[in-house]
Short mmCIF file of C-alpha atoms in Angstrom, two decimals:
data_model
loop_
_atom_site.label_atom_id
_atom_site.label_comp_id
_atom_site.label_asym_id
_atom_site.label_seq_id
_atom_site.Cartn_x
_atom_site.Cartn_y
_atom_site.Cartn_z
CA MET O 6 -5.79 -171.56 58.89
CA GLN O 7 -6.21 -167.87 59.82
CA ASP O 8 -2.83 -167.84 61.47
CA ARG O 9 -1.25 -169.19 58.26
CA SER O 10 -3.11 -166.58 56.20
CA ARG O 11 -1.88 -163.79 58.45
CA GLU O 12 1.68 -165.15 58.34
CA THR O 13 1.56 -165.15 54.51
CA LEU O 14 0.26 -161.58 54.48
CA GLU O 15 3.00 -160.50 56.85
CA ARG O 16 5.65 -162.12 54.67
CA ILE O 17 4.28 -160.35 51.62
CA LEU O 18 4.42 -156.97 53.34
CA VAL O 19 7.87 -157.50 54.78
CA ALA O 20 9.21 -158.76 51.47
CA THR O 21 7.89 -155.61 49.73
CA GLU O 22 9.49 -153.39 52.40
CA LYS O 23 12.80 -155.14 51.96
CA LEU O 24 12.71 -154.79 48.26
CA LEU O 25 11.93 -151.09 48.71
CA GLU O 26 15.19 -150.65 50.51
CA ARG O 27 17.00 -150.87 47.16
CA LEU O 28 14.33 -150.44 44.48
CA PRO O 29 11.62 -147.88 43.70
CA PHE O 30 8.11 -149.27 44.00
CA GLU O 31 7.48 -148.99 40.21
CA GLU O 32 10.47 -151.18 39.53
CA ILE O 33 9.26 -154.03 41.79
CA GLY O 34 7.16 -156.78 40.27
CA VAL O 35 4.76 -159.20 41.93
CA ALA O 36 7.06 -162.06 40.91
CA GLN O 37 9.90 -160.49 42.95
CA ILE O 38 7.58 -160.02 45.96
CA VAL O 39 6.25 -163.59 46.03
CA ARG O 40 9.74 -164.99 45.50
CA ARG O 41 11.11 -163.13 48.46
CA ALA O 42 7.98 -163.87 50.54
CA ARG O 43 8.19 -167.58 49.69
CA CYS O 44 4.61 -167.77 48.62
CA SER O 45 2.65 -168.36 45.36
CA THR O 46 1.41 -165.79 42.94
CA GLY O 47 -2.06 -167.17 43.65
CA SER O 48 -1.57 -166.43 47.36
CA PHE O 49 -0.68 -162.87 46.48
CA TYR O 50 -3.75 -162.32 44.26
CA ALA O 51 -6.02 -163.96 46.79
CA ARG O 52 -5.23 -161.04 49.05
CA PHE O 53 -4.50 -158.16 46.67
CA SER O 54 -6.09 -157.21 43.33
CA SER O 55 -2.83 -155.64 42.20
CA LYS O 56 0.58 -154.54 43.46
CA ASP O 57 -0.83 -151.02 44.16
CA ALA O 58 -3.31 -152.62 46.60
CA LEU O 59 -0.35 -153.16 48.93
CA LEU O 60 0.04 -149.44 49.47
CA PRO O 61 -2.74 -148.83 52.05
CA LEU O 62 -1.25 -151.52 54.28
CA LEU O 63 2.30 -150.31 53.72
CA TYR O 64 1.12 -146.84 54.74
CA GLU O 65 -0.55 -148.16 57.89
CA ARG O 66 2.55 -150.16 58.87
CA TYR O 67 4.84 -147.19 58.35
CA SER O 68 2.48 -144.93 60.38
CA ALA O 69 2.40 -147.47 63.24
CA ASP O 70 6.16 -147.73 63.19
CA LEU O 71 6.74 -143.96 63.05
CA ARG O 72 5.82 -143.13 66.66
CA PRO O 73 8.29 -145.54 68.42
CA ARG O 74 11.01 -144.42 66.01
CA MET O 75 10.42 -140.75 66.74
CA LEU O 76 10.08 -141.31 70.50
CA ALA O 77 13.32 -143.19 70.50
CA ARG O 78 15.06 -140.28 68.79
CA ALA O 79 13.46 -137.79 71.16
CA ALA O 80 14.49 -139.91 74.22
CA ALA O 81 18.12 -139.52 73.15
CA VAL O 82 17.96 -135.71 73.49
CA ASP O 83 17.76 -133.54 76.54
CA PRO O 84 15.71 -130.48 75.44
CA GLU O 85 16.80 -128.64 78.63
CA VAL O 86 20.33 -128.18 77.22
CA LEU O 87 19.23 -127.02 73.76
CA THR O 88 18.79 -123.52 72.40
CA LEU O 89 16.03 -122.77 69.89
CA ARG O 90 18.62 -122.73 67.08
CA GLU O 91 19.91 -126.17 68.10
CA ALA O 92 16.39 -127.52 68.37
CA ALA O 93 15.70 -126.25 64.83
CA GLU O 94 18.87 -127.98 63.63
CA LEU O 95 17.83 -131.20 65.34
CA VAL O 96 14.33 -131.12 63.92
CA ALA O 97 15.61 -130.48 60.42
CA ALA O 98 18.31 -133.16 60.65
CA THR O 99 15.86 -135.70 62.02
CA THR O 100 13.35 -134.98 59.29
CA VAL O 101 15.96 -135.42 56.51
CA ASP O 102 17.22 -138.63 58.23
CA MET O 103 13.73 -140.08 58.42
CA TYR O 104 13.16 -139.57 54.76
CA ALA O 105 16.61 -140.88 53.84
CA GLU O 106 16.21 -144.08 55.86
CA ARG O 107 13.18 -145.31 53.90
CA ARG O 108 13.19 -143.17 50.77
CA ASN O 109 11.58 -145.58 48.34
CA LEU O 110 8.88 -146.70 50.79
CA LEU O 111 8.02 -143.12 51.72
CA ARG O 112 7.95 -142.07 48.02
CA ALA O 113 5.51 -144.85 47.25
CA VAL O 114 3.22 -144.10 50.19
CA ALA O 115 3.41 -140.38 49.59
CA LEU O 116 2.31 -140.76 45.98
CA PHE O 117 -0.48 -143.04 47.15
CA ALA O 118 -1.68 -140.70 49.85
CA ARG O 119 -1.72 -137.80 47.37
CA THR O 120 -3.61 -139.66 44.64
CA ARG O 121 -5.82 -141.79 46.82
CA PRO O 122 -6.47 -139.78 50.04
CA GLU O 123 -9.80 -141.50 50.52
CA ALA O 124 -8.05 -144.83 50.89
CA ILE O 125 -6.34 -143.64 54.10
CA GLY O 126 -8.66 -144.45 56.97
CA ALA O 127 -9.59 -141.77 59.56
CA ASP O 128 -8.13 -144.01 62.29
CA VAL O 129 -4.70 -144.00 60.59
CA ARG O 130 -4.83 -140.18 60.15
CA GLU O 131 -5.86 -139.70 63.81
CA ALA O 132 -3.10 -142.02 65.08
CA ARG O 133 -0.48 -140.12 63.12
CA GLY O 134 -1.46 -136.69 64.65
CA PRO O 135 0.32 -136.96 68.04
CA THR O 136 3.38 -138.43 66.36
CA THR O 137 3.78 -135.79 63.65
CA ASP O 138 3.19 -133.09 66.29
CA LEU O 139 6.19 -134.19 68.35
CA PRO O 140 8.77 -131.87 66.54
CA ALA O 141 6.45 -128.82 66.88
CA ARG O 142 5.94 -129.46 70.57
CA LEU O 143 9.72 -129.62 71.02
CA LEU O 144 10.14 -126.28 69.23
CA ALA O 145 7.27 -124.70 71.18
CA ARG O 146 9.18 -125.34 74.44
CA PHE O 147 11.26 -122.27 73.40
CA ALA O 148 8.18 -120.04 73.35
CA HIS O 149 10.17 -117.19 74.99
CA GLU O 150 12.36 -117.06 71.84
CA ILE O 151 9.62 -117.48 69.28
CA ARG O 152 8.38 -114.12 68.04
CA HIS O 153 5.00 -115.39 66.75
CA PRO O 154 1.97 -114.55 69.02
CA ASP O 155 1.05 -118.24 69.03
CA PRO O 156 4.35 -120.18 69.49
CA LEU O 157 2.82 -123.65 69.08
CA ALA O 158 0.98 -122.69 65.94
CA ALA O 159 4.21 -121.15 64.55
CA ALA O 160 6.16 -124.32 65.43
CA ARG O 161 3.55 -126.42 63.62
CA ILE O 162 3.67 -124.20 60.51
CA GLY O 163 7.41 -124.05 60.52
CA PHE O 164 7.72 -127.83 60.79
CA PHE O 165 5.13 -128.32 58.04
CA VAL O 166 7.14 -126.05 55.73
CA ILE O 167 10.45 -127.76 56.17
CA ALA O 168 8.93 -131.25 56.13
CA ALA O 169 7.24 -130.47 52.89
CA ALA O 170 10.49 -129.12 51.39
CA ALA O 171 12.40 -132.19 52.59
CA ARG O 172 9.80 -134.51 51.17
CA GLU O 173 9.84 -132.82 47.74
CA LYS O 174 13.64 -132.75 47.54
CA MET O 175 14.33 -136.23 48.93
CA LEU O 176 11.43 -138.24 47.57
CA PHE O 177 10.90 -136.45 44.26
CA GLY O 178 14.35 -135.07 43.59
CA ALA O 179 14.33 -135.98 39.96
CA ALA O 180 11.37 -133.64 39.27
CA PRO O 181 12.33 -130.34 37.56
CA HIS O 182 11.48 -128.07 40.51
CA ALA O 183 13.54 -130.16 42.88
CA SER O 184 16.47 -131.01 40.66
CA ASP O 185 16.93 -127.29 39.82
CA THR O 186 18.28 -126.84 43.37
CA PRO O 187 21.12 -129.36 43.87
CA LEU O 188 21.81 -130.14 47.54
CA THR O 189 23.29 -133.01 49.45
CA ASP O 190 21.28 -134.39 52.36
CA ASP O 191 23.59 -132.58 54.80
CA GLN O 192 23.27 -129.27 52.91
CA LEU O 193 19.53 -129.69 52.82
CA SER O 194 19.39 -130.32 56.54
CA ARG O 195 21.47 -127.16 57.30
CA GLU O 196 19.40 -124.91 55.01
CA LEU O 197 16.08 -126.17 56.35
CA ALA O 198 17.31 -125.48 59.93
CA ARG O 199 18.12 -121.91 58.88
CA VAL O 200 14.65 -121.51 57.33
CA LEU O 201 12.95 -122.94 60.39
CA TYR O 202 14.92 -120.81 62.85
CA ALA O 203 14.50 -117.62 60.76
CA TYR O 204 10.71 -118.16 60.57
CA LEU O 205 10.34 -118.74 64.29
CA THR O 206 12.34 -115.73 65.27
CA CYS O 207 11.17 -113.22 62.63
CA SER O 208 9.05 -110.31 63.89
#
């Protein structure tokens, strides 16, 4: 019975993620989720009090999936042949790509994490740390080019700044402050790389 219950839960989460590939979370109804998950509405409400109650689990699933995705991207790059400028371009492009790939899912979990930070467990936060630090550690390998007295701290701050800008533009692009600066994803990637490189090399 427990196996069947876990299977139903997994189908509900996968169905929601698939719907998020083409629809914003606020446009998805429970009826659509259960239809795609091939389960009953009763089965859904036996596990979740509302559609929003899916969000902590969706956040956890995304966090668990993030590390292997980032490691796979990192494995495809030889940092020994990069310059700092090229590393900044790579970090910016990867950041934009990661948001573009799962825009609706990330928008939903970002809103949830902002409005309900207490619902994100400490274990999930701790598990994300080494993953989200990967770009900064790549940049810090170019410590001899970074003008900041603490290259790793600078790399972390620089990555935080461009990731925050990418998140605002790509996930909340219809908001006035983001829509006032029209940029394609490619343009955004190039400009964020410039920002990151300029910050790391400024005196």
